[in-house]
């Protein structure tokens, strides 16, 4: 079925195969190509000897060079730890204030903090720390638990309602859902809270809600609604609303009392990383 | 149905019959036939044995060889005092530190346009020189020419001049041939290593590197670069020589566009030389040209060409054939300069019996000169007016602005200040465009007007600046603003915007 013949035009012999009248010329391989082909076979054999190559049933051929990607990664990680050791030691030995006032150390802490923040905090607080509904904005000067270096450092260590020992804890009751207040009462209270930040509100409703506020809210939010950072009670007068500024959103918060959770990071980061993160958050917010 | 159109099909007749009758042949076999008698896909190199000449151009070339090699080897060892930990090497390409030092000039990677300008100047200079005087660069200054010249000098030391070398190559292997060849290659390798070794000093502190290089503590790049340069020098100057110019270098091809009939170049004055013929002593010179067809110009040529064929791509204008011919002309008592720097136009004019006209000033040379002056001027202007400070501002994009407890609006920026000087720089950062804005940077107390920070010498400092403004100062949600940074005499203004959101404007 295959018939080798000399091609009429070029004079080169064909392979004898024919597809729809198209025949293939049997030109020899270029010499350089052939050499490369043989050279690549030799390279492959050398490779088998030197490097891990053939899979077996209980393992693989290890090769005489002792190459192992796993070992290399471990080595590089160790090298990275050694490289960071010096900076880490400087962070460990300095107080938070010292870190922030020394430009070089601050720059180092900011770099560490930025990368740690991006990996761990940005999910909730946003890449730039701008926060989101239910997740506090970290770059303004409004703080639930205090914006000082030590306050931030402590919040990072223990978390908020994290279940960790010594965690920061506060609770907004679910006044409506738990039937502590009736629907109309919650409506009136909403008007009062709206009026606290200087917005237009129904004056009659505010007057009706005043005794309720005095009975239920003053202990945490204070008589004038300025809150209390010691117990994590939000300031209601600053126009910043963690769960949204609209009447519906404020009413929902009074009715259901949502309480967000921030994890405790003490066991997850080493001390110098926590310090760097605290400095980063503090400096980014302008530093109180 | 498939229709096969065969473009190779010849008309019926002698050719197709001719082909059909031949035995089958491979493509490689056909290529070998085209390659010439030697076979192979490529043209084989014809060995060239340039003969030593004596004369003005040869002396000039020796002098330039010494000068250029001296510059190459000595430059990295020149010291230039710089303050602090900065390198004290006058010329240093510091890749690790990302700086380029050249005596009193120090360039940052951001200023790579100065290097671009330098390359443009070099190109224009080359254009101008070529249009005026032919391939001066190729013949006298190109490293390929200089090192090849040096290698041929070494070759001559071991193997003798042209005839001796040809005889040695033709001779069977013997002890004499072996030590001559071996010695030559050993010295060549030594020079190649010296070349590669000097190269790496441009990239690291030379006195340190020359010590660490021998004890295995130099950077890997130094060893690799040295090895590559050694190998390239040995191969390019030792065995490839004229093939680099003829086949590898683009410049001979670009030449054609630079040269015209008024460009001075090494020229055989055929008006005077032709008709050429051998000359017997005492015979008359009447009715014949001055060229006695002695081939002295051909055997002297390091490119292996015959200059009498006119300007050629291979000719590097080294002038050695001028020296070779002048020697002969003196001997046969004819005027020198049968081969000389001349223009095609002049030779053609003389051939027609007219007066030769030399035109150095032509539109082409004027354009090249004007472009060169322009670019040089721009470079000098750029270098003279170069500020020791460079400022860039990045504004926060997330969040774009923050509302503070008291209703003020705050925007965050990162101001990057580069201190290109060798002294610490005290920079004052001011914010313009928003009245009553106050500036704050972490670790420094807020100031209403301006912040002052210190930037270390030869460093960039990124300063995070928080700008706070009351709503009364913000008539628009988007306010054009600018950071003005002052340090000593230098000041720079960088435009940015202050965003507040429509709800926060008054």
Coordinates of N, CA and C in Angstrom, one line a residue, chain B residues 104-283:
Chain B
X104 N 31.8 63.2 39.5 CA 31.0 64.0 40.4 C 29.5 63.8 40.1
X105 N 29.2 62.9 39.1 CA 27.8 62.7 38.8 C 27.4 61.4 39.4
X106 N 26.2 61.4 40.0 CA 25.6 60.1 40.6 C 24.2 60.0 40.1
X107 N 23.9 58.9 39.4 CA 22.6 58.8 38.8 C 21.8 57.7 39.5
X108 N 20.5 57.9 39.6 CA 19.6 56.9 40.1 C 18.9 56.2 39.0
X109 N 18.3 55.0 39.3 CA 17.7 54.3 38.2 C 16.5 55.1 37.5
X110 N 15.9 56.0 38.3 CA 14.8 56.8 37.8 C 15.3 57.7 36.7
X111 N 16.7 58.0 36.7 CA 17.2 58.9 35.8 C 17.9 58.3 34.6
X112 N 17.3 57.1 34.2 CA 17.9 56.3 33.2 C 17.9 57.1 31.8
X113 N 17.1 58.2 31.8 CA 17.0 59.0 30.5 C 18.4 59.6 30.3
X114 N 19.2 59.8 31.3 CA 20.5 60.4 31.0 C 21.4 59.4 30.3
X115 N 21.2 58.1 30.6 CA 21.9 57.0 29.9 C 21.4 57.0 28.4
X116 N 20.1 57.1 28.3 CA 19.5 57.1 27.0 C 20.1 58.3 26.1
X117 N 20.1 59.4 26.8 CA 20.7 60.6 26.1 C 22.1 60.4 25.7
X118 N 22.9 59.7 26.6 CA 24.3 59.4 26.3 C 24.4 58.5 25.1
X119 N 23.5 57.5 25.0 CA 23.5 56.6 23.9 C 23.1 57.3 22.6
X120 N 22.1 58.2 22.7 CA 21.7 59.0 21.5 C 22.8 59.8 21.0
X121 N 23.5 60.5 22.0 CA 24.7 61.3 21.6 C 25.8 60.5 21.0
X122 N 26.0 59.3 21.5 CA 27.0 58.4 20.9 C 26.6 58.0 19.5
X123 N 25.3 57.7 19.3 CA 24.9 57.4 17.9 C 25.0 58.5 17.0
X124 N 24.6 59.7 17.4 CA 24.7 60.9 16.6 C 26.2 61.2 16.3
X125 N 27.0 61.1 17.3 CA 28.4 61.3 17.1 C 29.0 60.4 16.0
X126 N 28.6 59.2 16.1 CA 29.0 58.1 15.2 C 28.5 58.5 13.8
X127 N 27.3 59.0 13.7 CA 26.7 59.3 12.4 C 27.5 60.5 11.8
X128 N 27.8 61.5 12.6 CA 28.5 62.7 12.1 C 29.9 62.3 11.7
X129 N 30.6 61.5 12.5 CA 32.0 61.1 12.2 C 32.0 60.3 10.9
X130 N 31.0 59.4 10.8 CA 31.0 58.6 9.6 C 30.7 59.4 8.3
X131 N 29.8 60.4 8.4 CA 29.4 61.2 7.3 C 30.6 62.0 6.9
X132 N 31.4 62.4 7.8 CA 32.6 63.3 7.5 C 33.8 62.4 7.1
X133 N 34.2 61.5 7.9 CA 35.5 60.8 7.8 C 35.3 59.3 7.7
X134 N 34.2 58.8 7.3 CA 34.0 57.3 7.2 C 34.1 56.6 8.5
X135 N 34.4 55.3 8.5 CA 34.2 54.5 9.7 C 35.4 54.6 10.7
X136 N 35.5 55.8 11.2 CA 36.6 56.1 12.2 C 36.5 55.1 13.4
X137 N 35.3 54.9 13.8 CA 35.0 54.1 15.0 C 35.5 52.7 14.7
X138 N 35.1 52.1 13.5 CA 35.4 50.7 13.2 C 36.9 50.6 13.1
X139 N 37.6 51.5 12.5 CA 39.0 51.4 12.1 C 39.9 51.6 13.3
X140 N 39.5 52.4 14.3 CA 40.5 52.8 15.3 C 40.0 52.6 16.8
X141 N 38.7 52.7 17.0 CA 38.3 52.7 18.4 C 37.5 51.5 18.9
X142 N 36.9 50.8 17.9 CA 36.0 49.7 18.3 C 36.8 48.6 19.0
X143 N 36.3 48.1 20.2 CA 37.0 47.1 20.9 C 37.3 45.9 20.1
X144 N 36.4 45.6 19.1 CA 36.7 44.4 18.3 C 38.0 44.7 17.5
X145 N 38.2 45.9 17.0 CA 39.4 46.2 16.2 C 40.6 46.3 17.1
X146 N 40.4 46.9 18.3 CA 41.6 47.1 19.2 C 42.1 45.7 19.7
X147 N 41.2 44.9 20.1 CA 41.6 43.6 20.7 C 42.1 42.6 19.6
X148 N 41.5 42.7 18.4 CA 42.0 41.9 17.3 C 43.4 42.3 16.9
X149 N 43.6 43.6 16.9 CA 45.0 44.1 16.6 C 46.0 43.6 17.7
X150 N 45.6 43.6 18.9 CA 46.4 43.1 20.0 C 46.7 41.6 19.8
X151 N 45.7 40.9 19.5 CA 45.8 39.5 19.3 C 46.7 39.1 18.1
X152 N 46.6 39.9 17.0 CA 47.5 39.7 15.9 C 48.9 40.0 16.2
X153 N 49.1 41.0 17.1 CA 50.4 41.4 17.6 C 51.0 40.2 18.3
X154 N 50.3 39.6 19.2 CA 50.7 38.4 19.9 C 51.0 37.2 19.0
X155 N 50.1 37.1 18.0 CA 50.3 36.0 17.0 C 51.6 36.2 16.3
X156 N 51.9 37.4 15.9 CA 53.1 37.7 15.2 C 54.4 37.4 16.0
X157 N 54.3 37.7 17.4 CA 55.4 37.5 18.3 C 55.7 36.0 18.3
X158 N 54.7 35.1 18.3 CA 55.0 33.7 18.4 C 55.2 33.1 17.0
X159 N 54.5 33.5 16.0 CA 54.5 32.7 14.7 C 55.2 33.5 13.6
X160 N 55.6 34.8 13.8 CA 56.2 35.5 12.8 C 55.2 36.2 11.9
X161 N 55.7 36.9 10.9 CA 54.8 37.7 10.0 C 54.1 36.8 9.0
X162 N 53.3 37.4 8.1 CA 52.4 36.7 7.2 C 52.9 35.4 6.6
X163 N 54.1 35.5 6.0 CA 54.6 34.3 5.3 C 55.0 33.2 6.2
X164 N 55.6 33.6 7.3 CA 56.0 32.6 8.3 C 54.7 31.9 8.9
X165 N 53.6 32.7 9.1 CA 52.4 32.1 9.7 C 51.8 31.1 8.7
X166 N 51.8 31.5 7.4 CA 51.2 30.7 6.4 C 51.9 29.4 6.3
X167 N 53.3 29.5 6.4 CA 54.1 28.3 6.3 C 53.9 27.4 7.5
X168 N 53.8 28.0 8.7 CA 53.6 27.3 9.9 C 52.2 26.5 9.9
X169 N 51.2 27.2 9.4 CA 49.9 26.5 9.3 C 49.9 25.4 8.4
X170 N 50.6 25.5 7.3 CA 50.7 24.5 6.3 C 51.5 23.3 6.7
X171 N 52.5 23.6 7.6 CA 53.4 22.5 8.0 C 52.8 21.5 8.9
X172 N 53.3 20.2 8.9 CA 52.8 19.2 9.7 C 53.1 19.5 11.2
X173 N 52.4 18.9 12.1 CA 52.6 19.1 13.5 C 54.1 18.8 13.9
X174 N 54.7 19.7 14.7 CA 56.0 19.4 15.2 C 56.1 20.1 16.5
X175 N 57.2 19.9 17.2 CA 57.4 20.5 18.5 C 57.4 22.0 18.3
X176 N 58.1 22.5 17.3 CA 58.2 23.9 17.0 C 56.8 24.5 16.8
X177 N 56.0 23.9 16.0 CA 54.6 24.3 15.7 C 53.8 24.3 17.0
X178 N 54.0 23.2 17.8 CA 53.1 23.0 19.0 C 53.4 24.1 20.0
X179 N 54.7 24.4 20.2 CA 54.9 25.4 21.3 C 54.6 26.8 20.8
X180 N 54.7 27.1 19.5 CA 54.3 28.4 19.0 C 52.8 28.6 19.1
X181 N 52.1 27.6 18.7 CA 50.6 27.7 18.7 C 50.2 27.7 20.2
X182 N 50.7 26.8 21.0 CA 50.4 26.7 22.4 C 50.6 28.0 23.1
X183 N 51.8 28.6 22.9 CA 52.2 29.8 23.6 C 51.3 30.9 23.2
X184 N 50.9 31.0 21.9 CA 50.0 32.0 21.4 C 48.7 32.0 22.1
X185 N 48.1 30.7 22.1 CA 46.8 30.6 22.7 C 46.9 30.8 24.3
X186 N 48.0 30.5 24.9 CA 48.1 30.7 26.3 C 48.1 32.2 26.6
X187 N 48.9 33.0 25.8 CA 48.9 34.4 26.0 C 47.5 35.0 25.7
X188 N 46.9 34.5 24.6 CA 45.6 35.0 24.2 C 44.6 34.8 25.4
X189 N 44.7 33.6 26.0 CA 43.7 33.4 27.1 C 44.0 34.3 28.3
X190 N 45.3 34.5 28.5 CA 45.7 35.5 29.6 C 45.1 36.8 29.3
X191 N 45.3 37.3 28.1 CA 44.7 38.7 27.8 C 43.2 38.6 27.9
X192 N 42.6 37.5 27.5 CA 41.1 37.4 27.5 C 40.7 37.5 29.0
X193 N 41.4 36.8 29.9 CA 41.1 36.8 31.3 C 41.3 38.2 31.9
X194 N 42.4 38.8 31.4 CA 42.6 40.2 31.9 C 41.4 41.1 31.5
X195 N 40.9 40.9 30.3 CA 39.8 41.7 29.8 C 38.6 41.5 30.6
X196 N 38.2 40.2 30.8 CA 37.1 39.8 31.6 C 37.2 40.3 33.0
X197 N 38.5 40.1 33.5 CA 38.8 40.5 34.9 C 38.6 42.0 35.1
X198 N 39.0 42.8 34.1 CA 38.9 44.2 34.3 C 37.5 44.7 34.2
X199 N 36.7 44.0 33.4 CA 35.3 44.3 33.2 C 34.5 44.4 34.5
X200 N 34.7 43.4 35.3 CA 33.9 43.2 36.5 C 34.3 44.3 37.6
X201 N 35.4 45.0 37.4 CA 35.8 46.0 38.4 C 34.9 47.3 38.2
X202 N 34.2 47.4 37.0 CA 33.3 48.5 36.8 C 32.0 48.3 37.7
X203 N 31.8 47.1 38.2 CA 30.5 46.9 38.8 C 30.7 46.6 40.3
X204 N 31.9 46.6 40.8 CA 32.1 46.4 42.3 C 33.3 47.2 42.6
X205 N 33.5 47.5 43.9 CA 34.7 48.2 44.4 C 35.9 47.4 44.0
X206 N 36.7 48.0 43.1 CA 37.9 47.3 42.5 C 38.9 46.7 43.6
X207 N 39.4 47.5 44.5 CA 40.3 47.0 45.5 C 39.8 45.9 46.3
X208 N 38.5 45.9 46.6 CA 37.9 44.8 47.4 C 37.8 43.6 46.5
X209 N 37.3 43.8 45.3 CA 37.0 42.7 44.4 C 38.2 41.9 44.1
X210 N 39.3 42.6 43.8 CA 40.5 42.0 43.4 C 41.1 41.0 44.5
X211 N 40.7 41.3 45.7 CA 41.1 40.4 46.8 C 40.1 39.3 47.0
X212 N 38.8 39.6 47.0 CA 37.8 38.6 47.2 C 37.6 37.6 46.0
X213 N 38.0 38.1 44.8 CA 37.9 37.3 43.6 C 38.7 36.0 43.8
X214 N 39.9 36.1 44.3 CA 40.8 35.0 44.4 C 40.5 34.0 45.5
X215 N 39.7 34.5 46.5 CA 39.4 33.6 47.6 C 38.0 33.1 47.6
X216 N 37.4 33.3 46.4 CA 36.0 32.7 46.2 C 34.9 33.4 47.0
X217 N 35.2 34.7 47.4 CA 34.1 35.4 48.1 C 33.5 36.5 47.3
X218 N 33.8 36.6 46.0 CA 33.2 37.6 45.2 C 31.8 37.2 44.8
X219 N 30.9 38.1 44.4 CA 29.6 37.7 44.0 C 29.6 36.8 42.8
X220 N 28.6 35.9 42.7 CA 28.6 34.9 41.6 C 28.6 35.7 40.3
X221 N 27.9 36.8 40.2 CA 27.8 37.6 39.0 C 29.2 38.0 38.5
X222 N 30.1 38.3 39.4 CA 31.5 38.6 39.0 C 32.2 37.5 38.3
X223 N 32.0 36.3 38.9 CA 32.7 35.1 38.3 C 32.1 34.8 36.9
X224 N 30.7 34.9 36.8 CA 30.0 34.5 35.6 C 30.4 35.6 34.5
X225 N 30.3 36.9 34.9 CA 30.6 37.9 33.9 C 32.1 37.8 33.4
X226 N 33.0 37.5 34.4 CA 34.4 37.4 34.0 C 34.5 36.2 33.0
X227 N 33.9 35.1 33.3 CA 34.0 33.9 32.5 C 33.4 34.2 31.1
X228 N 32.3 34.9 31.0 CA 31.7 35.2 29.7 C 32.6 36.1 28.9
X229 N 33.1 37.2 29.6 CA 33.9 38.1 28.9 C 35.2 37.5 28.4
X230 N 35.8 36.6 29.3 CA 37.0 35.9 28.9 C 36.8 35.1 27.6
X231 N 35.7 34.3 27.7 CA 35.4 33.5 26.5 C 35.1 34.3 25.3
X232 N 34.3 35.4 25.4 CA 34.0 36.2 24.3 C 35.2 36.8 23.7
X233 N 36.1 37.4 24.5 CA 37.3 38.0 24.0 C 38.2 37.0 23.3
X234 N 38.4 35.9 23.9 CA 39.2 34.8 23.3 C 38.6 34.4 21.9
X235 N 37.3 34.2 21.8 CA 36.7 33.8 20.6 C 36.7 34.9 19.6
X236 N 36.2 36.1 20.0 CA 36.0 37.1 19.0 C 37.3 37.7 18.5
X237 N 38.2 37.9 19.3 CA 39.5 38.5 18.9 C 40.4 37.4 18.4
X238 N 40.3 36.2 18.9 CA 41.2 35.1 18.5 C 40.9 34.4 17.2
X239 N 39.6 33.9 17.1 CA 39.3 33.1 15.9 C 38.2 33.8 15.0
X240 N 37.4 34.6 15.6 CA 36.3 35.1 14.7 C 36.7 36.4 13.9
X241 N 37.4 37.3 14.6 CA 38.0 38.5 14.0 C 37.1 39.2 13.0
X242 N 37.5 39.2 11.7 CA 36.7 40.0 10.7 C 35.3 39.5 10.5
X243 N 35.0 38.2 10.9 CA 33.7 37.7 10.8 C 32.7 38.4 11.7
X244 N 33.2 38.9 12.8 CA 32.3 39.7 13.7 C 31.8 40.9 13.0
X245 N 32.8 41.6 12.3 CA 32.4 42.9 11.6 C 31.5 42.6 10.4
X246 N 31.9 41.5 9.7 CA 31.2 41.3 8.4 C 29.8 40.7 8.6
X247 N 29.7 39.7 9.6 CA 28.4 39.0 9.7 C 27.6 39.4 11.0
X248 N 28.3 39.7 12.1 CA 27.6 39.9 13.3 C 27.2 41.4 13.6
X249 N 28.0 42.3 13.2 CA 27.8 43.7 13.5 C 26.8 44.4 12.6
X250 N 25.8 45.1 13.1 CA 24.9 45.8 12.2 C 25.5 47.1 11.6
X251 N 26.5 47.6 12.2 CA 27.0 48.9 11.8 C 27.4 49.0 10.4
X252 N 28.1 48.0 9.8 CA 28.5 48.0 8.4 C 27.3 48.2 7.5
X253 N 26.1 47.6 7.9 CA 24.9 47.8 7.1 C 24.3 49.2 7.2
X254 N 24.4 49.7 8.4 CA 23.8 51.0 8.7 C 24.7 52.1 7.9
X255 N 26.0 51.8 7.9 CA 27.0 52.7 7.2 C 26.4 53.2 5.9
X256 N 25.9 52.4 5.1 CA 25.4 52.7 3.7 C 24.5 54.0 3.8
X257 N 23.8 54.1 4.8 CA 22.9 55.2 4.9 C 23.6 56.5 5.4
X258 N 24.7 56.3 6.1 CA 25.4 57.5 6.6 C 26.4 58.1 5.6
X259 N 27.0 57.3 4.8 CA 28.0 57.7 3.9 C 27.4 58.3 2.6
X260 N 28.1 59.2 2.0 CA 27.7 59.6 0.7 C 29.0 59.9 -0.1
X261 N 28.8 60.4 -1.3 CA 30.0 60.5 -2.2 C 31.0 61.6 -1.7
X262 N 30.6 62.4 -0.7 CA 31.5 63.4 -0.2 C 32.2 63.0 1.1
X263 N 31.9 61.7 1.6 CA 32.5 61.3 2.9 C 33.9 60.9 2.6
X264 N 34.8 61.3 3.5 CA 36.2 60.9 3.4 C 36.3 59.4 3.8
X265 N 36.9 58.6 3.0 CA 37.1 57.2 3.5 C 38.3 56.7 2.8
X266 N 38.8 55.6 3.3 CA 40.0 55.0 2.7 C 39.6 54.6 1.2
X267 N 40.3 55.2 0.3 CA 39.9 55.0 -1.1 C 41.1 54.7 -2.0
X268 N 40.9 53.8 -2.9 CA 41.9 53.6 -3.9 C 41.6 54.6 -5.0
X269 N 42.7 55.5 -5.3 CA 42.4 56.5 -6.3 C 42.6 55.9 -7.7
X270 N 41.5 55.3 -8.2 CA 41.6 54.6 -9.5 C 42.0 55.5 -10.7
X271 N 41.6 56.8 -10.5 CA 42.0 57.8 -11.5 C 43.5 57.8 -11.7
X272 N 44.3 57.6 -10.6 CA 45.7 57.6 -10.7 C 46.3 56.3 -10.9
X273 N 45.6 55.3 -10.4 CA 46.2 53.9 -10.4 C 46.0 53.1 -11.7
X274 N 44.9 53.4 -12.4 CA 44.6 52.6 -13.5 C 45.1 53.2 -14.8
X275 N 45.4 52.4 -15.9 CA 45.4 50.9 -15.8 C 46.6 50.4 -15.0
X276 N 46.4 49.4 -14.2 CA 47.4 48.8 -13.4 C 48.2 47.8 -14.1
X277 N 49.4 47.6 -13.8 CA 50.2 46.6 -14.4 C 51.5 46.4 -13.6
X278 N 52.2 45.3 -13.6 CA 53.5 45.2 -13.0 C 54.5 46.1 -13.7
X279 N 55.4 46.6 -12.9 CA 56.4 47.6 -13.4 C 57.8 47.1 -13.2
X280 N 58.5 47.2 -14.3 CA 60.0 46.8 -14.2 C 60.8 48.1 -13.9
X281 N 61.8 48.0 -13.1 CA 62.6 49.1 -12.7 C 63.2 49.8 -14.0
X282 N 63.0 51.1 -14.0 CA 63.6 51.8 -15.2 C 62.6 51.9 -16.3
X283 N 61.5 51.1 -16.3 CA 60.6 51.2 -17.4 C 59.8 52.6 -17.3

